[in-house]
GROMACS .gro file of C-alpha atoms in nm:
model
  313
    1MET     CA    1  10.173  11.297   6.400
    2SER     CA    2  10.252  11.199   6.756
    3ARG     CA    3  10.619  11.152   6.831
    4ILE     CA    4  10.508  10.924   7.119
    5PRO     CA    5  10.526  10.544   7.017
    6ASP     CA    6  10.254  10.263   7.025
    7ALA     CA    7  10.172  10.111   7.359
    8ASN     CA    8  10.336   9.776   7.247
    9ILE     CA    9  10.668   9.934   7.173
   10ILE     CA   10  10.675  10.115   7.520
   11HIS     CA   11  10.564   9.759   7.682
   12SER     CA   12  10.852   9.579   7.532
   13ARG     CA   13  11.122   9.862   7.564
   14LEU     CA   14  11.060  10.056   7.877
   15ARG     CA   15  11.248   9.892   8.178
   16LEU     CA   16  11.145   9.895   8.549
   17ARG     CA   17  11.494  10.029   8.611
   18GLN     CA   18  11.439  10.337   8.408
   19LEU     CA   19  11.141  10.396   8.604
   20ARG     CA   20  11.308  10.343   8.933
   21LEU     CA   21  11.551  10.610   8.819
   22MET     CA   22  11.267  10.857   8.722
   23LEU     CA   23  11.114  10.828   9.073
   24ALA     CA   24  11.458  10.893   9.245
   25LEU     CA   25  11.525  11.196   9.000
   26ASP     CA   26  11.191  11.335   9.092
   27GLU     CA   27  11.246  11.295   9.470
   28LEU     CA   28  11.613  11.401   9.459
   29GLY     CA   29  11.632  11.655   9.175
   30SER     CA   30  11.972  11.571   9.102
   31LEU     CA   31  12.100  11.319   8.864
   32ARG     CA   32  12.404  11.217   9.065
   33ARG     CA   33  12.220  11.166   9.386
   34ALA     CA   34  11.954  10.963   9.190
   35ALA     CA   35  12.211  10.736   9.053
   36GLU     CA   36  12.373  10.680   9.395
   37GLU     CA   37  12.017  10.605   9.508
   38ILE     CA   38  11.962  10.324   9.282
   39GLY     CA   39  12.321  10.191   9.287
   40MET     CA   40  12.473  10.298   8.934
   41THR     CA   41  12.713  10.562   8.801
   42GLN     CA   42  12.616  10.903   8.691
   43PRO     CA   43  12.728  10.847   8.334
   44ALA     CA   44  12.529  10.532   8.316
   45ALA     CA   45  12.202  10.711   8.489
   46THR     CA   46  12.254  10.995   8.235
   47LYS     CA   47  12.244  10.738   7.942
   48MET     CA   48  11.948  10.573   8.072
   49LEU     CA   49  11.753  10.898   8.110
   50HIS     CA   50  11.840  10.978   7.733
   51GLU     CA   51  11.742  10.646   7.629
   52ALA     CA   52  11.385  10.658   7.808
   53GLU     CA   53  11.346  11.011   7.651
   54ASP     CA   54  11.440  10.888   7.299
   55LEU     CA   55  11.200  10.594   7.349
   56LEU     CA   56  10.906  10.804   7.428
   57GLY     CA   57  11.003  11.074   7.197
   58VAL     CA   58  10.962  11.378   7.470
   59GLU     CA   59  11.172  11.536   7.731
   60LEU     CA   60  11.102  11.411   8.064
   61PHE     CA   61  11.314  11.636   8.282
   62GLU     CA   62  11.423  12.006   8.250
   63ARG     CA   63  11.793  12.061   8.314
   64LEU     CA   64  11.804  12.353   8.536
   65ALA     CA   65  12.112  12.556   8.677
   66ARG     CA   66  12.071  12.365   8.999
   67GLY     CA   67  11.935  12.023   8.959
   68MET     CA   68  11.661  11.882   8.730
   69ARG     CA   69  11.271  11.912   8.737
   70ALA     CA   70  10.998  11.692   8.577
   71THR     CA   71  10.819  11.834   8.266
   72PRO     CA   72  10.454  11.755   8.222
   73PHE     CA   73  10.558  11.460   8.044
   74GLY     CA   74  10.776  11.342   8.311
   75GLU     CA   75  10.516  11.403   8.565
   76THR     CA   76  10.248  11.189   8.414
   77LEU     CA   77  10.535  10.903   8.374
   78ILE     CA   78  10.617  10.943   8.748
   79TYR     CA   79  10.249  10.927   8.836
   80TYR     CA   80  10.200  10.596   8.651
   81ALA     CA   81  10.547  10.454   8.758
   82ARG     CA   82  10.433  10.505   9.131
   83MET     CA   83  10.120  10.294   9.054
   84ILE     CA   84  10.344  10.022   8.880
   85PHE     CA   85  10.552   9.980   9.169
   86ALA     CA   86  10.253   9.971   9.401
   87GLU     CA   87  10.095   9.710   9.207
   88LEU     CA   88  10.431   9.516   9.217
   89SER     CA   89  10.441   9.539   9.599
   90GLY     CA   90  10.067   9.435   9.617
   91MET     CA   91  10.141   9.123   9.388
   92ARG     CA   92  10.418   9.013   9.637
   93GLU     CA   93  10.211   9.068   9.932
   94GLU     CA   94   9.939   8.849   9.795
   95MET     CA   95  10.206   8.573   9.690
   96VAL     CA   96  10.325   8.575  10.056
   97ALA     CA   97   9.980   8.550  10.176
   98LEU     CA   98   9.893   8.259   9.931
   99GLU     CA   99  10.231   8.093  10.031
  100SER     CA  100  10.140   8.109  10.385
  101GLY     CA  101   9.797   7.975  10.336
  102ASN     CA  102   9.605   8.306  10.385
  103LEU     CA  103   9.365   8.452  10.144
  104GLY     CA  104   9.559   8.766  10.116
  105ARG     CA  105   9.531   9.125  10.233
  106VAL     CA  106   9.309   9.419  10.167
  107THR     CA  107   9.366   9.775  10.282
  108ILE     CA  108   9.021   9.942  10.342
  109GLY     CA  109   8.925  10.331  10.381
  110ALA     CA  110   8.605  10.406  10.532
  111ILE     CA  111   8.404  10.709  10.648
  112PRO     CA  112   8.307  10.742  10.976
  113ALA     CA  113   7.933  10.661  10.956
  114LEU     CA  114   7.996  10.358  10.748
  115ALA     CA  115   8.269  10.240  10.964
  116SER     CA  116   8.064  10.220  11.249
  117GLY     CA  117   7.763  10.027  11.082
  118LEU     CA  118   7.819   9.858  10.750
  119LEU     CA  119   8.171   9.808  10.774
  120THR     CA  120   8.174   9.665  11.121
  121ARG     CA  121   7.884   9.416  11.027
  122THR     CA  122   8.085   9.316  10.727
  123ILE     CA  123   8.409   9.248  10.903
  124ALA     CA  124   8.236   9.047  11.156
  125THR     CA  125   8.071   8.825  10.889
  126LEU     CA  126   8.378   8.802  10.695
  127LYS     CA  127   8.577   8.689  10.981
  128GLN     CA  128   8.349   8.398  11.025
  129SER     CA  129   8.360   8.284  10.657
  130HIS     CA  130   8.723   8.392  10.570
  131PRO     CA  131   8.939   8.384  10.914
  132ARG     CA  132   9.256   8.406  10.719
  133LEU     CA  133   9.151   8.720  10.537
  134SER     CA  134   9.389   9.005  10.657
  135MET     CA  135   9.213   9.352  10.650
  136SER     CA  136   9.373   9.690  10.728
  137LEU     CA  137   9.128   9.991  10.813
  138GLN     CA  138   9.156  10.363  10.773
  139VAL     CA  139   8.865  10.587  10.894
  140ASP     CA  140   8.856  10.927  10.765
  141THR     CA  141   8.647  11.180  10.552
  142SER     CA  142   8.607  11.067  10.182
  143ASP     CA  143   8.830  11.337  10.062
  144VAL     CA  144   9.133  11.217  10.246
  145LEU     CA  145   9.042  10.855  10.153
  146VAL     CA  146   9.004  10.897   9.797
  147GLN     CA  147   9.333  11.069   9.761
  148ALA     CA  148   9.492  10.775   9.944
  149LEU     CA  149   9.334  10.537   9.719
  150GLN     CA  150   9.473  10.741   9.409
  151GLN     CA  151   9.804  10.729   9.572
  152ASP     CA  152   9.774  10.355   9.616
  153GLN     CA  153   9.782  10.352   9.998
  154LEU     CA  154   9.436  10.202   9.981
  155ASP     CA  155   9.259   9.907   9.783
  156VAL     CA  156   8.913  10.014   9.823
  157VAL     CA  157   8.723  10.280   9.984
  158LEU     CA  158   8.368  10.276  10.150
  159GLY     CA  159   8.256  10.633  10.114
  160ARG     CA  160   8.155  10.906   9.862
  161ILE     CA  161   8.332  11.064   9.550
  162PRO     CA  162   8.416  11.424   9.660
  163SER     CA  163   8.299  11.699   9.438
  164ASN     CA  164   8.653  11.823   9.393
  165ALA     CA  165   8.809  11.478   9.313
  166ARG     CA  166   8.953  11.366   8.976
  167THR     CA  167   8.737  11.090   8.896
  168ASP     CA  168   8.876  10.971   8.535
  169ASP     CA  169   9.077  10.686   8.720
  170LEU     CA  170   8.793  10.600   8.979
  171GLN     CA  171   8.513  10.331   8.957
  172PHE     CA  172   8.208  10.385   9.196
  173ASP     CA  173   7.963  10.120   9.285
  174SER     CA  174   7.686  10.284   9.453
  175LEU     CA  175   7.529  10.123   9.760
  176GLY     CA  176   7.251  10.366   9.860
  177GLU     CA  177   7.192  10.719  10.024
  178GLU     CA  178   7.193  10.845  10.372
  179GLU     CA  179   6.948  11.081  10.544
  180LEU     CA  180   7.136  11.358  10.771
  181CYS     CA  181   6.983  11.474  11.084
  182VAL     CA  182   7.071  11.720  11.343
  183ILE     CA  183   7.126  11.572  11.704
  184THR     CA  184   7.186  11.679  12.071
  185GLY     CA  185   7.206  11.497  12.391
  186ALA     CA  186   6.885  11.408  12.539
  187GLN     CA  187   6.964  11.636  12.821
  188HIS     CA  188   6.987  11.939  12.571
  189PRO     CA  189   6.718  12.227  12.632
  190LEU     CA  190   6.608  12.173  12.276
  191ALA     CA  191   6.572  11.799  12.299
  192LYS     CA  192   6.188  11.813  12.357
  193VAL     CA  193   6.092  12.107  12.136
  194LYS     CA  194   5.842  12.045  11.835
  195LYS     CA  195   5.960  12.299  11.600
  196ILE     CA  196   6.293  12.490  11.557
  197ALA     CA  197   6.458  12.741  11.316
  198TRP     CA  198   6.817  12.787  11.191
  199THR     CA  199   6.839  13.095  11.383
  200GLU     CA  200   6.814  12.929  11.711
  201LEU     CA  201   7.083  12.700  11.622
  202GLN     CA  202   7.343  12.958  11.485
  203GLU     CA  203   7.468  13.063  11.850
  204MET     CA  204   7.544  12.714  11.969
  205THR     CA  205   7.856  12.522  11.960
  206TRP     CA  206   7.855  12.253  11.664
  207VAL     CA  207   8.081  11.945  11.648
  208LEU     CA  208   8.139  11.922  11.249
  209GLN     CA  209   8.376  11.735  11.022
  210GLN     CA  210   8.657  11.947  10.882
  211HIS     CA  211   8.598  12.125  10.557
  212PRO     CA  212   8.576  12.024  10.262
  213SER     CA  213   8.392  11.702  10.386
  214PRO     CA  214   8.034  11.670  10.233
  215MET     CA  215   7.862  11.690  10.565
  216ARG     CA  216   8.047  12.008  10.647
  217THR     CA  217   7.949  12.148  10.302
  218ILE     CA  218   7.574  12.065  10.362
  219VAL     CA  219   7.572  12.237  10.701
  220ASN     CA  220   7.742  12.531  10.540
  221GLN     CA  221   7.472  12.545  10.277
  222ALA     CA  222   7.195  12.500  10.509
  223PHE     CA  223   7.299  12.827  10.705
  224HIS     CA  224   7.364  13.010  10.376
  225ASN     CA  225   7.003  12.908  10.253
  226ALA     CA  226   6.849  13.036  10.575
  227ARG     CA  227   7.032  13.367  10.500
  228ILE     CA  228   7.230  13.357  10.848
  229ASP     CA  229   7.615  13.341  10.941
  230LEU     CA  230   7.763  13.008  11.008
  231PRO     CA  231   7.829  12.935  11.382
  232SER     CA  232   8.130  13.093  11.517
  233SER     CA  233   8.175  12.833  11.769
  234ILE     CA  234   8.298  12.510  11.618
  235VAL     CA  235   8.458  12.165  11.730
  236GLU     CA  236   8.616  11.976  11.424
  237THR     CA  237   8.650  11.593  11.455
  238THR     CA  238   8.606  11.318  11.210
  239SER     CA  239   8.543  11.058  11.506
  240ILE     CA  240   8.174  10.947  11.540
  241MET     CA  241   8.249  10.834  11.894
  242THR     CA  242   8.398  11.183  12.002
  243LEU     CA  243   8.083  11.359  11.843
  244LEU     CA  244   7.838  11.129  12.049
  245SER     CA  245   8.034  11.166  12.338
  246LEU     CA  246   8.039  11.545  12.337
  247LEU     CA  247   7.673  11.555  12.267
  248GLN     CA  248   7.599  11.356  12.562
  249GLN     CA  249   7.825  11.537  12.807
  250THR     CA  250   7.771  11.895  12.668
  251ASP     CA  251   7.486  12.118  12.526
  252MET     CA  252   7.673  12.110  12.178
  253ILE     CA  253   7.489  12.018  11.867
  254GLY     CA  254   7.598  11.790  11.580
  255ILE     CA  255   7.503  11.644  11.231
  256THR     CA  256   7.517  11.273  11.151
  257PRO     CA  257   7.348  11.022  10.908
  258ARG     CA  258   7.037  10.888  11.095
  259SER     CA  259   7.157  10.539  11.062
  260VAL     CA  260   7.427  10.626  11.307
  261VAL     CA  261   7.176  10.732  11.555
  262ASP     CA  262   6.951  10.438  11.487
  263ASP     CA  263   7.249  10.176  11.526
  264TYR     CA  264   7.390  10.349  11.839
  265PRO     CA  265   7.331  10.132  12.151
  266GLY     CA  266   7.285  10.451  12.359
  267ARG     CA  267   7.006  10.580  12.128
  268HIS     CA  268   6.799  10.694  12.450
  269LEU     CA  269   7.090  10.933  12.518
  270LEU     CA  270   7.058  11.128  12.191
  271ALA     CA  271   6.774  11.350  12.048
  272VAL     CA  272   6.693  11.420  11.696
  273LEU     CA  273   6.599  11.771  11.639
  274PRO     CA  274   6.284  11.867  11.421
  275ILE     CA  275   6.460  12.044  11.156
  276GLN     CA  276   6.502  11.953  10.772
  277LEU     CA  277   6.845  11.972  10.585
  278GLU     CA  278   6.740  12.036  10.236
  279PRO     CA  279   7.113  11.984  10.073
  280ARG     CA  280   7.128  11.594  10.044
  281LEU     CA  281   7.456  11.386  10.074
  282PRO     CA  282   7.569  11.207   9.751
  283PRO     CA  283   7.518  10.847   9.750
  284TYR     CA  284   7.782  10.624   9.916
  285GLY     CA  285   7.940  10.321   9.773
  286LEU     CA  286   8.265  10.116   9.679
  287ILE     CA  287   8.522  10.316   9.507
  288THR     CA  288   8.808  10.158   9.356
  289ARG     CA  289   9.071  10.252   9.081
  290ARG     CA  290   8.942  10.186   8.736
  291ASN     CA  291   9.232  10.006   8.588
  292ARG     CA  292   9.359   9.835   8.866
  293VAL     CA  293   9.355   9.447   8.865
  294GLN     CA  294   9.140   9.342   9.193
  295SER     CA  295   9.308   9.085   9.406
  296SER     CA  296   9.101   8.785   9.526
  297ALA     CA  297   9.104   8.950   9.884
  298MET     CA  298   8.956   9.286   9.725
  299GLN     CA  299   8.686   9.080   9.538
  300THR     CA  300   8.600   8.884   9.860
  301PHE     CA  301   8.564   9.196  10.074
  302MET     CA  302   8.354   9.378   9.816
  303ALA     CA  303   8.140   9.090   9.775
  304ALA     CA  304   8.075   9.077  10.144
  305VAL     CA  305   8.001   9.437  10.159
  306ARG     CA  306   7.730   9.420   9.881
  307ALA     CA  307   7.592   9.098  10.058
  308GLU     CA  308   7.576   9.296  10.397
  309GLN     CA  309   7.411   9.587  10.240
  310GLY     CA  310   7.149   9.360  10.077
  311ARG     CA  311   7.060   9.209  10.409
  312SER     CA  312   7.001   9.560  10.584
  313THR     CA  313   6.790   9.715  10.311
   0.00000   0.00000   0.00000
């Protein structure tokens, strides 16, 4: 029989101050320093830790010769404690926004291709219909963004679920798929050719996202399938604008979703090479934390993304 009590007992008896102590203890590794951090005496902190362990029926921290270290039970408690305090901070921000007459604030992560297309169109529409909605944007690869989401640094991600991500706490709302293409500047020697092989591209300088982004993985797989080595000359960037600028000014080569090329005002400055990428990108969509209560700002933003996507398909 489990020593861990029912959830309703934890709800009624576990205190926020106990959780603050656990976070401080995990960060500082010392009961004395953790007690000072939250403004209490060491004996009181010792008693509080014992009370939490007695309540939960497990040891939360190992007592070492020098300091203390969280047990697997303690690490689980700390993970959820961080989420609880992040939710409380979000509650306060939304209440402050409502108090000032604003709709609220939403922190958004987006992969570069969607940031320059779907997200830009959504924000333009939202700012007309909801001028008081405050939005904060982070553009990066899906693996970085999903990790930030799981650490409560973002409310919602417009991107893909990375293959190595822990997905049990994620909710994915698929919006569609994107076709990838290999591109160069219009001035590139290969820009006018009718047929090309991977062996002809191996010696060139490629502009790619960092590993393990999905697009980088697909390029690696394409060279592997062609039974040739990966290019030895690679420039890494997550910036779509840097990619497009480099291709226009050099003889480098890159990979991007076809929608980026089609939406680019300087489309005539680019060339799509006649070569197929067999591996496909996973679907993209809206990613949120499964058990998080969605604020009105989050719901408004997500509804606007779905509406914009519907207009463009």
